[in-house]
Amino acid sequence: MISAFFDLVSDKVASAILAMVVASLLPWAVSIIAKVSGGFRVINNAHPRDFFQHTTGMAARANAAQQNSYETLPVFLAAVLVAMLFFVPQSIINVLAWLYVIIRIGYCTAYITNLSTFRSILWVLSMACCLMLFYLAIRVSV
């Protein structure tokens, strides 16, 4: 199973760039779930933050997943770019980048479905992908 994942990930730079695009779009996708599940209407677009302050349940959790996705995104983007800048092997960058994306999708799903412990584990694993990219960049530069 793991080797199948490695086989699917290209060793081209475009693969990491695509992972960055997907990670950047993930908060937007989760915001749609938050809006649909919370009964968001066009009129709520005038003050969407006020709308989300009054949501509960799935809508509130989806909104929190969206916010956390935006919070971790800069770390991920910086980690990928730093790894590329310091010539970490592209195949390793790509695997860690796509692993981050897959874990973050799982994280958002766990958050929305209220699996708090699993969500926390996935958060740690997603950040481990970023930290590994930074670590490898440091190792290559020494």
Short mmCIF file of N, CA and C in Angstrom, two decimals:
data_model
loop_
_atom_site.label_atom_id
_atom_site.label_comp_id
_atom_site.label_asym_id
_atom_site.label_seq_id
_atom_site.Cartn_x
_atom_site.Cartn_y
_atom_site.Cartn_z
N MET A 1 0.82 -1.19 0.00
CA MET A 1 0.00 0.00 0.00
C MET A 1 0.87 1.27 0.00
N ILE A 2 1.87 1.28 0.88
CA ILE A 2 2.74 2.46 0.96
C ILE A 2 3.55 2.61 -0.32
N SER A 3 4.04 1.50 -0.85
CA SER A 3 4.82 1.59 -2.09
C SER A 3 3.95 2.05 -3.24
N ALA A 4 2.67 1.71 -3.22
CA ALA A 4 1.74 2.19 -4.26
C ALA A 4 1.62 3.70 -4.20
N PHE A 5 1.61 4.25 -2.98
CA PHE A 5 1.56 5.71 -2.81
C PHE A 5 2.80 6.35 -3.41
N PHE A 6 3.97 5.79 -3.11
CA PHE A 6 5.22 6.33 -3.64
C PHE A 6 5.25 6.25 -5.17
N ASP A 7 4.67 5.19 -5.72
CA ASP A 7 4.64 5.03 -7.17
C ASP A 7 3.72 6.06 -7.84
N LEU A 8 2.68 6.48 -7.14
CA LEU A 8 1.74 7.45 -7.70
C LEU A 8 2.31 8.87 -7.75
N VAL A 9 3.24 9.17 -6.83
CA VAL A 9 3.79 10.52 -6.74
C VAL A 9 4.93 10.68 -7.74
N SER A 10 4.80 11.65 -8.58
CA SER A 10 5.82 11.94 -9.59
C SER A 10 7.07 12.51 -8.93
N ASP A 11 8.18 12.44 -9.64
CA ASP A 11 9.41 13.05 -9.12
C ASP A 11 9.67 14.41 -9.76
N LYS A 12 8.67 14.98 -10.39
CA LYS A 12 8.80 16.29 -11.04
C LYS A 12 8.41 17.41 -10.07
N VAL A 13 8.97 18.58 -10.28
CA VAL A 13 8.66 19.74 -9.46
C VAL A 13 7.17 20.08 -9.52
N ALA A 14 6.56 19.84 -10.66
CA ALA A 14 5.14 20.15 -10.82
C ALA A 14 4.28 19.42 -9.79
N SER A 15 4.71 18.26 -9.35
CA SER A 15 3.94 17.50 -8.36
C SER A 15 3.87 18.26 -7.04
N ALA A 16 4.97 18.81 -6.58
CA ALA A 16 4.98 19.58 -5.33
C ALA A 16 4.15 20.85 -5.49
N ILE A 17 4.26 21.48 -6.65
CA ILE A 17 3.49 22.70 -6.90
C ILE A 17 2.00 22.37 -6.88
N LEU A 18 1.62 21.27 -7.49
CA LEU A 18 0.22 20.86 -7.48
C LEU A 18 -0.25 20.56 -6.05
N ALA A 19 0.58 19.95 -5.25
CA ALA A 19 0.24 19.69 -3.85
C ALA A 19 0.02 21.01 -3.11
N MET A 20 0.84 22.02 -3.41
CA MET A 20 0.65 23.33 -2.78
C MET A 20 -0.66 23.97 -3.21
N VAL A 21 -1.03 23.80 -4.47
CA VAL A 21 -2.31 24.34 -4.96
C VAL A 21 -3.47 23.63 -4.26
N VAL A 22 -3.42 22.31 -4.19
CA VAL A 22 -4.50 21.56 -3.54
C VAL A 22 -4.61 21.96 -2.07
N ALA A 23 -3.48 22.07 -1.39
CA ALA A 23 -3.50 22.47 0.03
C ALA A 23 -4.07 23.89 0.18
N SER A 24 -3.80 24.74 -0.78
CA SER A 24 -4.31 26.11 -0.73
C SER A 24 -5.82 26.16 -0.97
N LEU A 25 -6.35 25.22 -1.74
CA LEU A 25 -7.79 25.18 -2.03
C LEU A 25 -8.58 24.43 -0.96
N LEU A 26 -7.91 23.65 -0.15
CA LEU A 26 -8.60 22.86 0.86
C LEU A 26 -9.44 23.70 1.83
N PRO A 27 -8.92 24.82 2.36
CA PRO A 27 -9.77 25.63 3.25
C PRO A 27 -11.05 26.12 2.56
N TRP A 28 -10.94 26.46 1.31
CA TRP A 28 -12.12 26.92 0.57
C TRP A 28 -13.14 25.79 0.45
N ALA A 29 -12.67 24.58 0.15
CA ALA A 29 -13.58 23.44 0.04
C ALA A 29 -14.29 23.18 1.37
N VAL A 30 -13.55 23.27 2.46
CA VAL A 30 -14.14 23.05 3.78
C VAL A 30 -15.12 24.17 4.13
N SER A 31 -14.85 25.38 3.64
CA SER A 31 -15.78 26.49 3.91
C SER A 31 -17.13 26.24 3.26
N ILE A 32 -17.13 25.57 2.12
CA ILE A 32 -18.40 25.23 1.46
C ILE A 32 -19.20 24.27 2.34
N ILE A 33 -18.52 23.29 2.91
CA ILE A 33 -19.20 22.35 3.82
C ILE A 33 -19.76 23.10 5.02
N ALA A 34 -18.97 24.03 5.56
CA ALA A 34 -19.42 24.81 6.71
C ALA A 34 -20.67 25.63 6.36
N LYS A 35 -20.64 26.24 5.19
CA LYS A 35 -21.78 27.08 4.79
C LYS A 35 -23.02 26.25 4.51
N VAL A 36 -22.87 25.17 3.79
CA VAL A 36 -24.02 24.33 3.45
C VAL A 36 -24.64 23.73 4.72
N SER A 37 -23.79 23.19 5.59
CA SER A 37 -24.31 22.54 6.80
C SER A 37 -24.88 23.55 7.80
N GLY A 38 -24.46 24.80 7.70
CA GLY A 38 -24.96 25.82 8.62
C GLY A 38 -26.15 26.60 8.09
N GLY A 39 -26.56 26.30 6.87
CA GLY A 39 -27.70 27.02 6.30
C GLY A 39 -27.36 28.41 5.81
N PHE A 40 -26.15 28.61 5.39
CA PHE A 40 -25.69 29.91 4.88
C PHE A 40 -26.53 30.34 3.68
N ARG A 41 -26.97 31.59 3.70
CA ARG A 41 -27.75 32.16 2.60
C ARG A 41 -27.01 33.36 2.04
N VAL A 42 -27.40 33.79 0.86
CA VAL A 42 -26.76 34.94 0.21
C VAL A 42 -26.75 36.15 1.12
N ILE A 43 -27.82 36.35 1.86
CA ILE A 43 -27.90 37.50 2.77
C ILE A 43 -26.80 37.45 3.84
N ASN A 44 -26.37 36.22 4.22
CA ASN A 44 -25.32 36.08 5.23
C ASN A 44 -23.95 36.51 4.73
N ASN A 45 -23.83 36.68 3.42
CA ASN A 45 -22.54 37.06 2.85
C ASN A 45 -22.13 38.47 3.26
N ALA A 46 -23.08 39.27 3.68
CA ALA A 46 -22.74 40.63 4.14
C ALA A 46 -21.88 40.58 5.40
N HIS A 47 -22.12 39.59 6.25
CA HIS A 47 -21.37 39.43 7.51
C HIS A 47 -21.13 37.95 7.79
N PRO A 48 -20.30 37.30 6.99
CA PRO A 48 -20.12 35.85 7.16
C PRO A 48 -19.51 35.46 8.50
N ARG A 49 -18.65 36.27 9.05
CA ARG A 49 -18.04 35.93 10.34
C ARG A 49 -19.08 35.96 11.45
N ASP A 50 -19.99 36.90 11.37
CA ASP A 50 -21.08 36.96 12.34
C ASP A 50 -21.94 35.71 12.22
N PHE A 51 -22.21 35.29 10.98
CA PHE A 51 -22.99 34.07 10.75
C PHE A 51 -22.31 32.88 11.42
N PHE A 52 -21.00 32.73 11.22
CA PHE A 52 -20.29 31.57 11.76
C PHE A 52 -20.16 31.61 13.27
N GLN A 53 -20.20 32.78 13.87
CA GLN A 53 -20.15 32.87 15.33
C GLN A 53 -21.38 32.26 15.98
N HIS A 54 -22.45 32.18 15.22
CA HIS A 54 -23.70 31.65 15.76
C HIS A 54 -24.00 30.23 15.31
N THR A 55 -23.07 29.60 14.61
CA THR A 55 -23.30 28.22 14.18
C THR A 55 -22.87 27.25 15.28
N THR A 56 -23.40 26.05 15.22
CA THR A 56 -23.04 24.99 16.16
C THR A 56 -22.87 23.70 15.38
N GLY A 57 -22.44 22.67 16.07
CA GLY A 57 -22.36 21.35 15.48
C GLY A 57 -21.42 21.27 14.29
N MET A 58 -21.87 20.57 13.27
CA MET A 58 -21.05 20.31 12.09
C MET A 58 -20.57 21.59 11.42
N ALA A 59 -21.44 22.58 11.31
CA ALA A 59 -21.06 23.84 10.65
C ALA A 59 -19.95 24.54 11.42
N ALA A 60 -20.05 24.57 12.74
CA ALA A 60 -19.02 25.21 13.55
C ALA A 60 -17.70 24.45 13.46
N ARG A 61 -17.78 23.12 13.45
CA ARG A 61 -16.56 22.32 13.34
C ARG A 61 -15.91 22.48 11.96
N ALA A 62 -16.73 22.52 10.92
CA ALA A 62 -16.19 22.72 9.58
C ALA A 62 -15.55 24.08 9.45
N ASN A 63 -16.14 25.09 10.07
CA ASN A 63 -15.54 26.42 10.04
C ASN A 63 -14.21 26.43 10.80
N ALA A 64 -14.16 25.72 11.92
CA ALA A 64 -12.90 25.63 12.68
C ALA A 64 -11.84 24.89 11.87
N ALA A 65 -12.24 23.85 11.14
CA ALA A 65 -11.30 23.11 10.28
C ALA A 65 -10.78 24.03 9.18
N GLN A 66 -11.67 24.86 8.64
CA GLN A 66 -11.25 25.83 7.62
C GLN A 66 -10.22 26.80 8.21
N GLN A 67 -10.51 27.33 9.38
CA GLN A 67 -9.59 28.29 10.00
C GLN A 67 -8.24 27.65 10.29
N ASN A 68 -8.25 26.43 10.81
CA ASN A 68 -6.98 25.75 11.09
C ASN A 68 -6.22 25.46 9.82
N SER A 69 -6.93 25.17 8.74
CA SER A 69 -6.26 24.92 7.47
C SER A 69 -5.54 26.17 6.98
N TYR A 70 -6.17 27.32 7.16
CA TYR A 70 -5.49 28.57 6.81
C TYR A 70 -4.30 28.84 7.72
N GLU A 71 -4.42 28.46 8.98
CA GLU A 71 -3.34 28.71 9.95
C GLU A 71 -2.09 27.88 9.66
N THR A 72 -2.27 26.65 9.21
CA THR A 72 -1.11 25.78 8.96
C THR A 72 -0.56 25.91 7.54
N LEU A 73 -1.35 26.49 6.66
CA LEU A 73 -0.94 26.59 5.25
C LEU A 73 0.39 27.32 5.05
N PRO A 74 0.63 28.47 5.69
CA PRO A 74 1.92 29.15 5.46
C PRO A 74 3.13 28.30 5.86
N VAL A 75 3.00 27.53 6.91
CA VAL A 75 4.11 26.67 7.34
C VAL A 75 4.40 25.63 6.26
N PHE A 76 3.33 25.03 5.73
CA PHE A 76 3.49 24.02 4.68
C PHE A 76 4.12 24.63 3.43
N LEU A 77 3.59 25.75 2.97
CA LEU A 77 4.12 26.37 1.76
C LEU A 77 5.58 26.75 1.92
N ALA A 78 5.91 27.32 3.08
CA ALA A 78 7.30 27.69 3.34
C ALA A 78 8.20 26.46 3.39
N ALA A 79 7.72 25.39 4.00
CA ALA A 79 8.53 24.17 4.12
C ALA A 79 8.85 23.58 2.74
N VAL A 80 7.85 23.54 1.87
CA VAL A 80 8.08 23.01 0.52
C VAL A 80 9.07 23.90 -0.23
N LEU A 81 8.87 25.19 -0.17
CA LEU A 81 9.76 26.11 -0.89
C LEU A 81 11.18 26.08 -0.36
N VAL A 82 11.33 26.02 0.95
CA VAL A 82 12.67 25.95 1.55
C VAL A 82 13.36 24.64 1.13
N ALA A 83 12.63 23.55 1.16
CA ALA A 83 13.20 22.26 0.75
C ALA A 83 13.65 22.31 -0.70
N MET A 84 12.84 22.95 -1.55
CA MET A 84 13.23 23.08 -2.96
C MET A 84 14.46 23.99 -3.11
N LEU A 85 14.47 25.07 -2.37
CA LEU A 85 15.56 26.03 -2.43
C LEU A 85 16.90 25.39 -2.05
N PHE A 86 16.86 24.48 -1.09
CA PHE A 86 18.08 23.84 -0.63
C PHE A 86 18.33 22.48 -1.27
N PHE A 87 17.61 22.19 -2.35
CA PHE A 87 17.84 21.01 -3.17
C PHE A 87 17.68 19.69 -2.44
N VAL A 88 16.67 19.62 -1.58
CA VAL A 88 16.27 18.32 -1.04
C VAL A 88 15.79 17.52 -2.26
N PRO A 89 16.09 16.24 -2.34
CA PRO A 89 15.64 15.46 -3.51
C PRO A 89 14.14 15.65 -3.76
N GLN A 90 13.83 15.96 -5.01
CA GLN A 90 12.45 16.31 -5.36
C GLN A 90 11.46 15.19 -5.05
N SER A 91 11.87 13.96 -5.21
CA SER A 91 10.96 12.84 -4.93
C SER A 91 10.56 12.83 -3.45
N ILE A 92 11.48 13.17 -2.56
CA ILE A 92 11.18 13.23 -1.13
C ILE A 92 10.24 14.40 -0.84
N ILE A 93 10.53 15.55 -1.44
CA ILE A 93 9.65 16.71 -1.26
C ILE A 93 8.23 16.37 -1.69
N ASN A 94 8.12 15.74 -2.85
CA ASN A 94 6.80 15.43 -3.39
C ASN A 94 6.02 14.48 -2.48
N VAL A 95 6.70 13.44 -1.99
CA VAL A 95 6.02 12.48 -1.11
C VAL A 95 5.55 13.17 0.15
N LEU A 96 6.40 13.97 0.77
CA LEU A 96 6.00 14.66 2.01
C LEU A 96 4.91 15.70 1.74
N ALA A 97 4.98 16.37 0.61
CA ALA A 97 3.96 17.36 0.27
C ALA A 97 2.60 16.70 0.09
N TRP A 98 2.55 15.61 -0.67
CA TRP A 98 1.28 14.93 -0.88
C TRP A 98 0.80 14.22 0.37
N LEU A 99 1.72 13.75 1.18
CA LEU A 99 1.34 13.14 2.45
C LEU A 99 0.67 14.19 3.34
N TYR A 100 1.24 15.39 3.36
CA TYR A 100 0.63 16.50 4.11
C TYR A 100 -0.80 16.73 3.63
N VAL A 101 -0.98 16.81 2.32
CA VAL A 101 -2.32 17.08 1.76
C VAL A 101 -3.30 15.99 2.16
N ILE A 102 -2.90 14.74 2.03
CA ILE A 102 -3.78 13.62 2.38
C ILE A 102 -4.13 13.65 3.86
N ILE A 103 -3.13 13.89 4.69
CA ILE A 103 -3.37 13.96 6.13
C ILE A 103 -4.29 15.13 6.47
N ARG A 104 -4.11 16.26 5.80
CA ARG A 104 -4.97 17.42 6.06
C ARG A 104 -6.42 17.16 5.64
N ILE A 105 -6.61 16.42 4.57
CA ILE A 105 -7.98 16.04 4.17
C ILE A 105 -8.58 15.16 5.27
N GLY A 106 -7.78 14.22 5.76
CA GLY A 106 -8.24 13.38 6.88
C GLY A 106 -8.52 14.21 8.12
N TYR A 107 -7.66 15.19 8.39
CA TYR A 107 -7.84 16.08 9.53
C TYR A 107 -9.17 16.80 9.44
N CYS A 108 -9.46 17.39 8.28
CA CYS A 108 -10.71 18.13 8.11
C CYS A 108 -11.91 17.20 8.26
N THR A 109 -11.80 16.00 7.71
CA THR A 109 -12.88 15.02 7.85
C THR A 109 -13.08 14.64 9.31
N ALA A 110 -11.99 14.41 10.02
CA ALA A 110 -12.08 14.06 11.44
C ALA A 110 -12.68 15.21 12.25
N TYR A 111 -12.31 16.43 11.91
CA TYR A 111 -12.83 17.59 12.63
C TYR A 111 -14.34 17.71 12.40
N ILE A 112 -14.75 17.61 11.15
CA ILE A 112 -16.16 17.77 10.80
C ILE A 112 -17.01 16.67 11.44
N THR A 113 -16.48 15.46 11.51
CA THR A 113 -17.23 14.34 12.07
C THR A 113 -17.03 14.18 13.58
N ASN A 114 -16.33 15.12 14.20
CA ASN A 114 -16.16 15.19 15.65
C ASN A 114 -15.34 14.04 16.23
N LEU A 115 -14.27 13.67 15.54
CA LEU A 115 -13.33 12.66 16.04
C LEU A 115 -12.11 13.41 16.59
N SER A 116 -12.25 13.97 17.78
CA SER A 116 -11.26 14.92 18.29
C SER A 116 -9.87 14.33 18.51
N THR A 117 -9.77 13.14 19.07
CA THR A 117 -8.45 12.56 19.31
C THR A 117 -7.75 12.23 18.00
N PHE A 118 -8.49 11.62 17.08
CA PHE A 118 -7.93 11.30 15.77
C PHE A 118 -7.51 12.57 15.04
N ARG A 119 -8.34 13.60 15.15
CA ARG A 119 -8.03 14.89 14.54
C ARG A 119 -6.70 15.43 15.07
N SER A 120 -6.50 15.35 16.36
CA SER A 120 -5.25 15.85 16.96
C SER A 120 -4.04 15.06 16.48
N ILE A 121 -4.20 13.76 16.37
CA ILE A 121 -3.11 12.92 15.85
C ILE A 121 -2.77 13.32 14.42
N LEU A 122 -3.80 13.53 13.60
CA LEU A 122 -3.57 13.94 12.21
C LEU A 122 -2.93 15.31 12.13
N TRP A 123 -3.28 16.22 13.02
CA TRP A 123 -2.66 17.54 13.04
C TRP A 123 -1.15 17.39 13.28
N VAL A 124 -0.80 16.59 14.26
CA VAL A 124 0.62 16.37 14.58
C VAL A 124 1.35 15.77 13.38
N LEU A 125 0.73 14.78 12.74
CA LEU A 125 1.36 14.15 11.58
C LEU A 125 1.53 15.12 10.42
N SER A 126 0.54 15.99 10.20
CA SER A 126 0.68 16.97 9.10
C SER A 126 1.81 17.94 9.40
N MET A 127 1.92 18.36 10.64
CA MET A 127 3.01 19.27 11.00
C MET A 127 4.36 18.56 10.94
N ALA A 128 4.36 17.26 11.22
CA ALA A 128 5.61 16.48 11.11
C ALA A 128 6.11 16.47 9.67
N CYS A 129 5.20 16.44 8.71
CA CYS A 129 5.61 16.50 7.30
C CYS A 129 6.35 17.82 7.04
N CYS A 130 5.80 18.91 7.54
CA CYS A 130 6.43 20.22 7.35
C CYS A 130 7.78 20.29 8.05
N LEU A 131 7.82 19.83 9.29
CA LEU A 131 9.07 19.87 10.04
C LEU A 131 10.13 18.99 9.39
N MET A 132 9.72 17.87 8.82
CA MET A 132 10.67 17.00 8.13
C MET A 132 11.26 17.70 6.91
N LEU A 133 10.44 18.45 6.19
CA LEU A 133 10.96 19.20 5.04
C LEU A 133 11.99 20.23 5.50
N PHE A 134 11.69 20.94 6.58
CA PHE A 134 12.67 21.90 7.11
C PHE A 134 13.94 21.19 7.58
N TYR A 135 13.78 20.07 8.28
CA TYR A 135 14.93 19.32 8.76
C TYR A 135 15.81 18.86 7.60
N LEU A 136 15.19 18.33 6.57
CA LEU A 136 15.97 17.86 5.41
C LEU A 136 16.68 19.01 4.72
N ALA A 137 16.06 20.17 4.66
CA ALA A 137 16.72 21.34 4.08
C ALA A 137 17.95 21.74 4.90
N ILE A 138 17.80 21.66 6.22
CA ILE A 138 18.95 21.97 7.10
C ILE A 138 20.06 20.95 6.88
N ARG A 139 19.70 19.67 6.82
CA ARG A 139 20.70 18.62 6.64
C ARG A 139 21.46 18.76 5.33
N VAL A 140 20.74 19.12 4.28
CA VAL A 140 21.36 19.27 2.95
C VAL A 140 22.29 20.48 2.94
N SER A 141 21.94 21.52 3.69
CA SER A 141 22.71 22.77 3.64
C SER A 141 23.96 22.73 4.51
N VAL A 142 24.08 21.75 5.38
CA VAL A 142 25.24 21.70 6.30
C VAL A 142 26.44 21.11 5.59
#
